Amino acid sequence: MEVLKLQNLKKYYGINTNITKAVDGISFNIDEGEFVAIMGASGSGKTTLLNCISTIDVPTSGFITIGGIEITKIKEDELADFRKDNLGFIFQDFNLLDTMTIEENIALSLIVNKENINIIDKKVESIATKLGISDILKKFPYEVSGGQKQRCACARALINNPKMILADEPTGALDSKSSRMLLETMKEMNEELKATILMVTHDSFSASFCEKVLFLKDGKIFNEIVKGEKTRKEFFNEIMDMLTLLGGDERQC
Amino acid sequence: MLGKLAVRNVKRSSRDYVIYLITIIISFSLIFALNLISTSEEVMKLSQGLETFQYVMYGINAIVLGVICFLINYTTKFIFEKRSKEFGIYALLGIKKRKINKMFLLESLLLGLVALLVSMPIGFAISQFLSIFIVKLLELPQAIFIEPNLKSFVLLFIYFALIYLLVLCRANRRMKKSSIHDLLNLEKQNEKKITKSKKHRNIIFLLSITLGIIALFLWNLKLKPEVLQDSSIMNTVLICFVLLIISIYGVMISVGDFILSVVLKNKKIKYSKDNLFIVRTFSAKAKTLGFVFGTLSMLITLSILFLNISSLNKGAYDYKIELDSPYDVSVSDKKENLNDYLKVIKEDYTIKNDFIYDVYQDRNAKYLKVFPVYEYKSDEKKYDAVIKLSDYNKLLELRGKDKITLKNNEYSVVVYFKHKNDENFNKINKITLSNGVELERKEIMTKNFFPRLSNTDYTIIAPDEAVRNLETNESNLVVNTVEKTNTALREKMKTELKDYLTYIDEDGSIVNTSYNIMVKGELIEETNTMTMIISTICIYMAFIFITSAGTIISIQSLSDSNKYKYRYKVLSNLGVRDEDIFKIVRHQLLILFGMPIIYPIILNFCLITSINNIYKIMLDSNTVYLSYFIGTLVEFLVIYAIYYIATYFSFKRNIKEV
């Protein structure tokens, strides 16, 4: 069953003759339980595309359907409810509130929704255990490492059981060890918790953890490859070859 | 829950909120203090003219209200930008923007209310200080206590409601207009440039300077002493101010690029010392903050202008008192009567010193003849007043001034400085007194002249020998008392010495000559109303403007300090010593603080020079205004420096903390 459906999505910036076509007619589907990466060089329109999908930005034209709901037609106020019920977010720079402990950050959306306190505690506890951050729950974001912060962000994204998790360069601010740990966590989220994840990245190592990779160039889909039965290493090499074709990223593993 | 979150966030960013709170508290305190004074009955009793003062005050409050609106709006915007990321995350997590908005507005309003409450006692204290200031200014015998009254509270609440209605509407629109994406990234964004092309900026710069010159020229052309009767002056003043405002904004927007283009063209300047670094910082600031700097410059221009007008006015006031009544009491009458006056004064006052001198008549009246009034004077009044050198020196001594000297064949004239440039008057350099003594003129003095010296516009000072055998006209008594004199003294003299002060003229009507008595205390009470109105208003406005400018610039630099934290950390990691970093910070802040004051100082110098055209007739000399200008500049810079130092220390703390 498809969770996300994009039809001829366009997003233009600028006025008159000076128009930037950040997203220029993109269409694709993501099914439930898929883990998809969007790759491309800087300026290829990855983040803009993600922002449109995450309802942070408004597309110029085209349709976005999430879980059967056409989001381009939802009003501003209803969008807030929609995001709350359907979407989880992970950002490159974490976007945690440093005035709150890790625990409170994770629980924020539940607290805001005025859930029962016992239920909140239980949910936070279980998700923190799964992501391996249960011992830092009482700490503040500035007291923990980048990798831990990002896992906290994952927990926050997961806690509402959203239909889809949107991740924007989640490993961008992490070292290679933390990156690997985070990606493995996300893979587990995908496999065990059945979370549908759409990740934007320019790092082929990160992309090799996904099942499907979409390549963007100049606002259009350039190609799409699927992991299938390949090992992660083989898939990584395939991504690298594709990037060479696109003209970017050096080989590393 | 959202409320709880907000409280915690406020706690965490309390330093920013402290700036915010202080701004509002100061603003409302000042408004409240002025309300108290302008509605105080005690102050109103000082003089009848103060009713006008009240109405003027309402008008002034309207202007101040505008400035404070701008200020609070600016700080609210600053806080909004600080917390935008937090709001963005809330929105992402599915909280409705309307709800976030409501929270922010409620928070601002609550803070405003707290500030309002705190500002009441502070405002009350300020009003007492202001009343001390007024008492000092007017040399009143006793202090005035300003009582809190209902009217001022009501006014304060109305102003508060007005300001917050406007500010919250703006905040509401700001929130509505920004998308989540904007909110999340607002902190990282630079402010927008106002014009894009560098060429345009140079044109704007030159154009603005030209406009400024035109305005100053027009201002100078129109500000002549005759202008006081001319009602069209208001239009000119208005046009000048509009031109100046445009000019100030234009200059502040474009000056950075202009200087940059000049410096970049000249390699010698470019690479000497740290010019390049300074100019780059300077133009970067000017480019992005042109509008804010324009506003700052305007506030500063106005505050210096108002301070100057205030001191010019005070100068004119002091001069008038000194001119009209240099001694506490002076009386003109027949010599034998004068001791009786002294007796009356002694009943209530302790005499510090007293002196009686004669005024002699030179019937040749060579000087009087050059004045047109000569024709109309009756024969018995056609004479030049002469005073003995020793008497004059004694008078000078009583005022604490230096004595003058004359040779036996010389005389000097003290004259009201208006006549100093009278050609016919200056031509006379030799006189023959009516007793046949010939004298040559030594000098014409305008200094230390006062009309009551001999009750004319000029007095001849002659050696003691030379006045022998001249008729005396009248005698004068001057008295200095230990206590301050007041109106009651004159009234008392009027009733007790009625016989001396009235006579019956040819028509049989009674003529009162009590104008022969001058009591300093009474004069002060009569003169002070206008002075007080103008001075208090000017000082108050200046204070509001300086505080606003200081606060805005302080907030601006402190918000920078958060952005600069990273840069300084990099510098520190690269091995730059802390002292050197602080030196850079000091320079940077100096540029930020210095930039908006240079143009206003130049403008003010020109403006004040023109205003002096009107004031000079009321002042000691034509150039005394320069000392006032420098004095007020120092006053301004001292307050400004306090802001600079306070900002520097918070900046330092901000970049040092992890």
XYZ file of C-alpha atoms in Angstrom, chain B:
658
model
C 1.682 22.645 29.211
C 2.681 25.060 26.510
C 2.625 27.760 29.127
C 5.011 25.769 31.318
C 7.324 25.222 28.386
C 7.289 28.908 27.626
C 8.158 29.790 31.209
C 11.164 27.494 31.080
C 12.289 28.896 27.799
C 11.992 32.384 29.142
C 14.093 31.356 32.131
C 16.784 29.942 29.915
C 16.967 32.984 27.715
C 16.512 35.268 30.687
C 19.364 37.519 29.701
C 17.635 38.513 26.507
C 14.449 39.003 28.431
C 16.230 41.203 30.936
C 17.084 43.600 28.129
C 13.490 43.431 26.995
C 12.119 44.094 30.459
C 14.532 46.893 31.213
C 13.601 48.587 27.969
C 9.908 48.518 28.734
C 10.354 49.441 32.373
C 12.471 52.463 31.541
C 10.009 53.545 28.857
C 6.960 53.309 31.072
C 8.734 54.824 34.065
C 9.559 57.884 32.013
C 6.040 58.183 30.676
C 4.627 57.799 34.156
C 7.047 60.315 35.678
C 6.068 62.881 33.117
C 2.389 62.160 33.581
C 2.812 62.742 37.289
C 4.535 66.036 36.772
C 2.250 67.342 34.092
C -0.822 66.548 36.173
C 0.621 67.591 39.535
C -1.220 70.463 41.167
C 1.860 71.480 43.087
C 3.722 72.075 39.872
C 0.758 73.886 38.357
C 0.713 76.282 41.302
C 4.210 77.420 40.411
C 2.864 79.659 37.750
C -0.145 80.265 35.595
C 1.794 79.733 32.385
C 2.113 76.103 33.318
C -1.324 75.324 31.945
C 0.194 75.603 28.518
C 2.892 73.361 29.813
C 0.302 70.692 30.480
C -1.038 70.797 26.939
C 2.411 70.832 25.450
C 3.168 67.801 27.599
C 0.290 65.828 26.100
C 1.633 66.590 22.633
C 5.130 65.604 23.652
C 3.821 62.395 25.140
C 2.330 61.541 21.757
C 5.747 61.807 20.106
C 7.364 59.835 22.901
C 4.648 57.247 22.530
C 5.671 56.803 18.900
C 9.315 56.309 19.812
C 8.473 53.861 22.576
C 6.182 51.958 20.240
C 9.097 51.590 17.852
C 11.350 50.517 20.699
C 9.032 47.893 22.138
C 8.203 46.639 18.683
C 11.909 46.312 17.976
C 12.611 44.362 21.139
C 9.574 42.132 20.603
C 10.837 41.381 17.122
C 14.247 40.610 18.565
C 12.774 38.158 21.072
C 10.637 36.618 18.358
C 13.685 35.996 16.199
C 15.546 34.510 19.150
C 12.771 32.057 19.824
C 11.718 31.407 16.266
C 13.451 28.052 16.182
C 11.576 26.943 19.259
C 8.326 28.041 17.654
C 9.294 26.209 14.480
C 9.793 22.978 16.397
C 6.452 23.410 18.131
C 4.820 23.864 14.747
C 6.613 20.819 13.366
C 5.372 18.725 16.227
C 1.876 19.637 15.269
C 0.990 22.540 17.499
C -1.233 24.946 15.630
C 0.408 28.207 14.728
C -2.559 30.052 16.151
C -1.856 28.463 19.493
C 1.853 29.244 19.383
C 1.031 32.769 18.387
C -1.426 33.129 21.236
C 1.196 31.904 23.646
C 3.774 34.387 22.423
C 1.359 37.300 22.474
C 0.147 36.408 25.943
C 3.710 36.125 27.117
C 4.633 39.531 25.727
C 1.543 41.034 27.259
C 2.273 39.496 30.654
C 5.829 40.737 30.575
C 4.485 44.123 29.595
C 2.116 44.118 32.547
C 4.882 43.139 34.944
C 6.998 45.945 33.525
C 4.069 48.301 33.908
C 3.714 47.436 37.590
C 7.434 47.756 38.251
C 7.608 51.016 36.339
C 5.107 52.724 38.627
C 7.310 53.045 41.728
C 10.330 53.746 39.550
C 8.419 56.385 37.632
C 7.318 57.887 40.922
C 10.943 58.070 42.065
C 11.984 59.610 38.751
C 9.257 62.223 39.083
C 10.702 63.276 42.443
C 14.111 63.599 40.845
C 12.610 65.623 38.037
C 10.932 67.868 40.569
C 14.285 68.398 42.277
C 15.659 69.199 38.861
C 12.882 71.735 38.269
C 13.416 73.278 41.693
C 17.155 73.552 41.033
C 16.579 74.873 37.561
C 14.227 77.582 38.754
C 16.099 78.238 41.979
C 12.898 77.825 43.939
C 13.114 78.250 47.709
C 11.646 74.861 48.642
C 11.278 71.404 47.140
C 8.017 70.239 45.574
C 6.568 66.867 46.388
C 4.825 65.240 43.447
C 1.809 63.305 44.649
C 0.512 60.317 42.753
C -2.855 61.127 41.206
C -5.530 59.145 39.437
C -5.244 61.006 36.168
C -1.640 59.999 35.619
C -2.447 56.350 36.317
C -5.309 56.415 33.838
C -3.110 58.059 31.225
C -0.400 55.461 31.780
C -2.895 52.636 31.263
C -4.239 54.227 28.102
C -0.720 54.598 26.727
C 0.093 51.031 27.695
C -3.029 49.734 25.964
C -2.291 51.747 22.838
C 1.313 50.618 22.611
C 0.536 46.972 23.196
C -2.364 46.965 20.795
C -0.026 48.139 18.060
C 2.945 46.002 19.037
C 0.899 42.822 19.398
C -0.816 43.409 16.064
C 2.591 43.666 14.448
C 3.804 40.529 16.215
C 0.666 38.713 15.171
C 1.225 39.612 11.531
C 4.877 38.667 11.727
C 3.998 35.210 13.006
C 1.236 34.711 10.462
C 3.482 35.667 7.594
C 6.347 33.317 8.418
C 6.223 29.670 7.426
C 7.692 26.868 9.521
C 10.676 26.881 7.241
C 11.231 30.586 7.953
C 10.813 30.018 11.655
C 13.373 27.220 11.769
C 15.953 29.238 9.886
C 15.228 32.784 10.985
C 18.132 32.846 13.412
C 20.604 32.065 10.685
C 19.285 34.608 8.229
C 20.969 37.905 7.590
C 18.901 40.997 7.422
C 17.929 42.023 3.946
C 19.847 44.615 2.026
C 17.872 47.673 1.133
C 19.384 48.388 -2.267
C 21.293 45.915 -4.334
C 23.565 47.905 -6.561
C 26.664 49.561 -5.165
C 26.458 52.333 -7.722
C 22.982 53.197 -6.526
C 24.305 53.489 -3.029
C 26.928 56.034 -3.948
C 24.286 58.089 -5.722
C 22.002 57.793 -2.704
C 24.841 58.883 -0.469
C 25.672 62.002 -2.451
C 22.005 62.826 -2.869
C 21.360 62.484 0.857
C 24.300 64.706 1.725
C 23.004 67.301 -0.753
C 19.553 67.131 0.796
C 21.100 67.604 4.209
C 23.003 70.666 3.044
C 19.880 72.126 1.442
C 17.926 71.586 4.650
C 20.631 73.205 6.766
C 20.894 76.104 4.357
C 17.150 76.655 4.405
C 17.158 76.401 8.162
C 19.927 78.969 8.472
C 18.220 81.281 5.989
C 14.971 81.267 7.864
C 16.206 81.437 11.430
C 16.649 85.135 11.975
C 15.623 87.147 15.042
C 12.749 88.703 13.068
C 11.351 85.238 12.518
C 9.606 85.158 15.872
C 6.828 87.301 14.458
C 6.644 85.288 11.243
C 4.096 82.501 11.294
C 5.340 80.827 8.112
C 8.371 79.646 10.082
C 6.593 76.450 11.085
C 6.320 75.342 7.460
C 9.991 75.909 6.846
C 10.930 74.092 10.014
C 8.721 71.205 8.964
C 10.239 71.039 5.480
C 13.732 71.189 6.961
C 12.987 68.343 9.306
C 11.509 66.149 6.588
C 14.550 66.803 4.409
C 16.867 66.071 7.305
C 15.097 62.831 8.132
C 15.401 61.650 4.517
C 19.013 62.756 4.506
C 19.842 60.920 7.733
C 18.303 57.660 6.567
C 19.907 57.983 3.140
C 23.332 58.641 4.561
C 23.162 55.810 7.051
C 22.018 53.339 4.403
C 24.699 54.248 1.904
C 27.662 55.504 3.901
C 29.207 52.044 4.369
C 29.483 51.332 0.670
C 30.592 54.842 -0.089
C 33.523 54.661 2.307
C 34.328 51.156 1.113
C 34.463 52.264 -2.507
C 36.736 55.176 -1.621
C 39.059 53.010 0.451
C 39.224 50.175 -2.079
C 40.218 52.614 -4.814
C 43.201 53.863 -2.879
C 45.729 51.145 -2.133
C 47.724 53.315 0.246
C 44.730 53.735 2.543
C 43.527 50.223 1.937
C 46.563 48.435 3.281
C 47.676 50.775 6.024
C 47.141 49.491 9.559
C 43.870 47.674 10.085
C 41.869 50.031 7.867
C 40.602 47.261 5.654
C 39.329 45.239 8.579
C 37.580 48.220 10.130
C 36.035 49.396 6.870
C 34.809 45.914 6.038
C 33.137 45.511 9.415
C 31.730 48.978 9.156
C 30.245 48.556 5.689
C 28.928 45.089 6.477
C 27.014 46.573 9.385
C 25.854 49.576 7.411
C 24.663 47.432 4.531
C 22.414 45.202 6.547
C 21.388 47.529 9.319
C 21.015 50.758 7.366
C 17.475 51.334 8.466
C 18.116 50.652 12.133
C 21.147 52.914 12.018
C 19.083 55.582 10.321
C 16.598 55.454 13.171
C 19.401 55.516 15.707
C 20.998 58.514 14.041
C 17.702 60.296 14.079
C 17.130 59.611 17.760
C 20.647 60.789 18.492
C 20.253 63.921 16.361
C 17.088 64.765 18.236
C 18.535 64.081 21.658
C 21.583 66.257 21.079
C 19.363 68.957 19.586
C 17.013 68.916 22.554
C 19.849 68.930 25.056
C 21.290 71.923 23.261
C 18.049 73.836 23.153
C 17.628 73.099 26.816
C 21.013 74.524 27.719
C 20.632 77.499 25.350
C 17.390 78.211 27.075
C 18.884 77.847 30.512
C 21.743 80.077 29.380
C 19.291 82.705 28.184
C 17.457 82.437 31.483
C 20.603 82.821 33.569
C 21.677 85.723 31.447
C 18.333 87.453 31.837
C 18.440 87.092 35.613
C 22.024 88.304 35.733
C 21.176 91.194 33.436
C 18.022 92.323 35.193
C 18.963 91.677 38.760
C 22.588 90.926 39.464
C 22.007 91.685 43.158
C 19.353 90.231 45.425
C 17.696 93.616 45.910
C 18.346 96.890 44.145
C 16.536 100.173 44.753
C 16.730 103.567 43.081
C 15.603 106.545 45.110
C 16.771 109.702 46.833
C 19.874 109.122 48.887
C 18.251 109.997 52.222
C 15.514 107.422 51.714
C 17.713 104.479 50.952
C 18.561 103.597 54.540
C 14.883 103.098 55.278
C 14.710 100.506 52.519
C 17.674 98.765 54.039
C 15.925 98.723 57.413
C 12.878 96.999 55.936
C 15.030 94.375 54.287
C 16.911 93.793 57.540
C 13.690 92.908 59.344
C 13.379 89.597 57.486
C 16.759 88.973 55.961
C 20.379 88.731 56.973
C 22.388 91.202 54.918
C 25.491 89.779 53.330
C 26.638 93.118 51.958
C 25.127 96.394 50.809
C 26.331 99.426 48.923
C 24.952 102.827 48.021
C 26.256 104.789 45.046
C 25.316 107.984 43.219
C 24.484 108.478 39.584
C 25.797 111.811 38.198
C 24.427 113.763 35.278
C 26.455 114.957 32.327
C 24.237 117.618 30.843
C 26.231 117.784 27.609
C 24.657 114.422 26.838
C 26.880 113.723 23.879
C 25.915 110.068 23.867
C 22.206 110.573 24.300
C 22.150 112.788 21.251
C 23.013 109.895 18.945
C 19.914 108.024 20.123
C 16.615 108.918 18.466
C 14.904 109.045 21.891
C 16.784 112.308 22.582
C 14.129 114.275 20.743
C 11.321 113.036 22.935
C 12.938 113.395 26.311
C 11.993 116.318 28.495
C 14.842 118.777 29.105
C 15.424 117.647 32.654
C 16.030 114.137 31.454
C 18.513 115.004 28.733
C 21.750 113.809 30.296
C 24.279 110.998 30.185
C 24.561 108.970 33.369
C 28.012 108.970 34.943
C 29.302 106.748 37.745
C 32.498 107.092 39.738
C 35.203 104.557 38.985
C 35.528 103.572 42.648
C 31.768 102.999 42.906
C 31.736 100.913 39.774
C 34.657 98.837 40.990
C 32.908 98.264 44.302
C 29.843 97.030 42.374
C 32.000 94.684 40.349
C 33.602 93.399 43.517
C 30.210 92.586 45.004
C 29.466 90.469 41.935
C 32.818 88.765 42.202
C 34.170 90.314 39.004
C 37.550 91.857 38.175
C 38.048 95.575 38.681
C 38.775 98.007 35.874
C 41.336 100.812 35.780
C 41.281 104.288 34.209
C 43.870 107.042 33.886
C 42.899 110.487 35.088
C 41.982 111.725 31.604
C 40.138 108.604 30.505
C 36.608 107.278 30.675
C 34.896 104.009 29.666
C 31.337 103.231 28.679
C 29.410 100.156 29.731
C 26.700 99.523 27.195
C 23.986 97.019 26.456
C 25.595 94.845 23.823
C 22.818 95.541 21.328
C 24.314 99.004 20.884
C 27.821 97.782 20.547
C 27.724 97.904 16.777
C 25.986 101.276 16.608
C 28.280 103.375 14.390
C 27.328 106.773 15.735
C 27.811 105.501 19.230
C 31.235 104.109 18.464
C 32.349 107.293 16.743
C 32.360 109.215 20.008
C 35.813 108.940 21.531
C 36.110 112.169 23.461
C 33.664 113.909 25.773
C 33.543 117.079 27.744
C 31.535 116.739 30.944
C 29.252 119.551 31.958
C 31.788 120.574 34.639
C 34.313 121.229 31.882
C 36.506 118.157 32.391
C 37.704 116.654 29.121
C 38.080 112.888 28.893
C 39.198 110.427 26.236
C 37.506 107.131 25.738
C 39.407 104.075 26.900
C 36.995 101.356 25.883
C 33.429 100.367 25.241
C 32.466 97.493 27.522
C 29.483 95.231 27.087
C 30.551 92.821 29.777
C 28.933 93.197 33.209
C 26.388 95.687 31.922
C 23.038 95.719 33.655
C 20.235 98.192 32.938
C 19.637 99.085 36.563
C 23.182 100.379 36.927
C 21.857 103.815 36.033
C 18.491 102.872 34.551
C 19.714 103.551 31.005
C 21.195 101.533 28.148
C 24.676 102.903 28.731
C 26.665 104.374 31.601
C 29.843 106.413 31.564
C 32.483 105.381 34.084
C 34.726 108.310 34.941
C 37.639 108.804 37.369
C 36.497 109.944 40.815
C 38.176 113.333 40.359
C 36.393 114.097 37.131
C 32.841 113.917 38.417
C 33.339 116.588 41.031
C 30.691 119.260 40.876
C 28.398 117.211 38.657
C 24.762 117.112 39.750
C 23.569 113.834 41.164
C 20.350 112.519 39.793
C 19.473 109.675 42.066
C 21.171 107.144 44.257
C 21.060 103.406 44.067
C 21.160 100.811 46.771
C 22.240 97.264 46.089
C 21.922 94.513 48.677
C 22.914 90.876 48.757
C 21.163 88.739 51.313
C 22.099 85.426 52.843
C 18.611 83.963 52.363
C 16.898 83.713 48.994
C 14.551 86.597 48.378
C 10.933 86.265 47.281
C 7.973 88.284 46.058
C 6.788 88.992 49.594
C 9.766 91.249 50.233
C 8.811 93.594 47.453
C 5.207 93.648 48.606
C 6.347 94.499 52.110
C 8.546 97.343 50.916
C 5.701 98.605 48.787
C 3.333 98.878 51.736
C 5.790 100.069 54.384
C 7.528 102.652 52.235
C 4.427 103.787 50.434
C 5.346 107.423 50.899
C 8.551 107.108 48.954
C 7.084 105.052 46.170
C 4.095 107.164 45.188
C 3.758 110.764 44.175
C 0.993 112.893 42.744
C 1.672 114.259 39.305
C 0.436 117.457 37.695
C -2.903 115.934 36.726
C -3.479 114.987 40.314
C -3.326 111.242 39.719
C -1.270 108.979 41.920
C 1.807 107.514 40.269
C 3.303 104.380 41.665
C 7.067 104.104 41.306
C 7.518 100.728 42.913
C 9.280 99.646 39.711
C 12.310 101.286 41.299
C 12.631 98.206 43.445
C 13.983 95.015 41.942
C 13.912 91.815 43.942
C 15.746 88.861 42.427
C 13.405 86.246 43.893
C 10.404 87.861 42.256
C 12.125 88.110 38.907
C 13.030 84.447 39.061
C 9.431 83.484 39.700
C 8.248 85.598 36.797
C 10.848 84.417 34.337
C 10.909 80.781 35.132
C 7.718 79.484 33.543
C 8.782 79.366 29.918
C 12.264 78.287 30.824
C 10.922 75.466 32.865
C 8.536 74.346 30.153
C 11.150 74.315 27.453
C 13.996 72.949 29.536
C 12.019 70.167 31.160
C 10.503 69.071 27.891
C 13.814 69.136 26.108
C 15.665 67.239 28.803
C 12.877 64.701 28.992
C 12.757 64.158 25.245
C 16.510 63.957 25.053
C 16.543 61.383 27.796
C 13.891 59.253 26.109
C 15.728 59.403 22.809
C 19.120 58.586 24.266
C 17.731 55.644 26.225
C 15.952 54.337 23.154
C 19.016 54.668 20.977
C 21.242 53.123 23.614
C 18.896 50.214 24.150
C 18.464 49.461 20.459
C 22.164 49.526 19.774
C 22.852 47.457 22.868
C 20.314 44.815 21.877
C 21.702 44.789 18.359
C 25.249 44.128 19.513
C 24.264 41.589 22.123
C 22.316 39.625 19.547
C 25.467 39.764 17.449
C 27.486 38.407 20.339
C 25.680 35.094 20.068
C 26.511 34.870 16.390
C 30.090 35.958 16.987
C 30.637 33.425 19.727
C 31.658 30.836 17.162
C 34.004 33.173 15.318
C 35.759 34.137 18.505
C 36.060 30.520 19.498
C 37.765 29.845 16.191
C 40.112 32.778 16.769
C 40.829 31.499 20.245
C 41.545 28.001 18.944
C 43.892 29.504 16.387
C 45.922 30.876 19.269
C 44.726 34.471 19.542
C 45.040 35.620 23.134
C 41.943 36.638 25.072
C 43.193 40.203 25.473
C 43.518 40.560 21.729
C 40.055 39.161 21.194
C 38.658 41.657 23.664
C 40.491 44.396 21.848
C 38.795 43.355 18.633
C 35.465 43.318 20.445
C 36.090 46.823 21.745
C 36.912 48.067 18.265
C 33.936 46.370 16.781
C 31.584 47.847 19.354
C 33.198 51.222 18.943
C 32.385 51.130 15.257
C 28.857 50.033 15.977
C 28.338 52.755 18.562
C 30.335 55.408 16.758
C 28.763 55.054 13.356
C 25.355 56.511 14.117
C 26.662 59.541 16.037
C 29.044 61.199 13.593
C 26.529 62.576 11.133
C 24.152 63.756 13.893
C 26.959 65.679 15.585
C 27.810 67.489 12.357
C 24.139 68.195 11.661
C 23.595 69.437 15.183
C 26.528 71.762 15.049
C 25.010 73.425 11.970
C 21.488 73.440 13.406
C 22.579 74.959 16.690
C 24.713 77.587 14.981
C 21.598 78.705 13.125
C 19.408 78.568 16.224
C 21.987 80.782 17.914
C 20.961 83.518 15.469
C 17.808 83.823 17.503
C 19.224 83.067 20.906
C 22.260 85.304 20.677
C 20.255 88.409 21.534
C 19.304 86.731 24.775
C 22.761 85.454 25.572
C 25.933 86.821 27.045
C 27.836 86.736 23.787
C 27.554 85.486 20.216
C 29.854 82.541 20.778
C 28.760 81.333 24.188
C 26.579 78.751 22.441
C 29.737 76.849 21.486
C 30.454 76.116 25.112
C 26.857 74.927 25.517
C 27.260 72.736 22.454
C 30.407 71.132 23.804
C 28.818 70.787 27.235
C 25.764 68.973 25.918
C 27.918 66.828 23.678
C 29.848 65.743 26.751
C 26.597 65.062 28.611
C 25.354 62.968 25.730
C 28.601 61.086 25.297
C 28.764 60.244 28.994
C 25.352 58.572 28.908
C 26.212 56.933 25.622
C 29.501 55.683 27.016
C 27.669 54.024 29.897
C 25.727 52.008 27.327
C 28.938 51.226 25.485
C 30.690 49.946 28.597
C 27.688 47.925 29.773
C 27.345 46.388 26.321
C 31.043 45.595 26.181
C 30.945 43.683 29.444
C 27.849 41.663 28.548
C 29.327 41.006 25.117
C 32.509 39.762 26.731
C 30.564 37.500 29.057
C 28.463 36.194 26.179
C 31.389 35.140 24.031
C 33.328 33.672 26.933
C 30.576 31.390 28.147
C 30.402 27.921 26.663
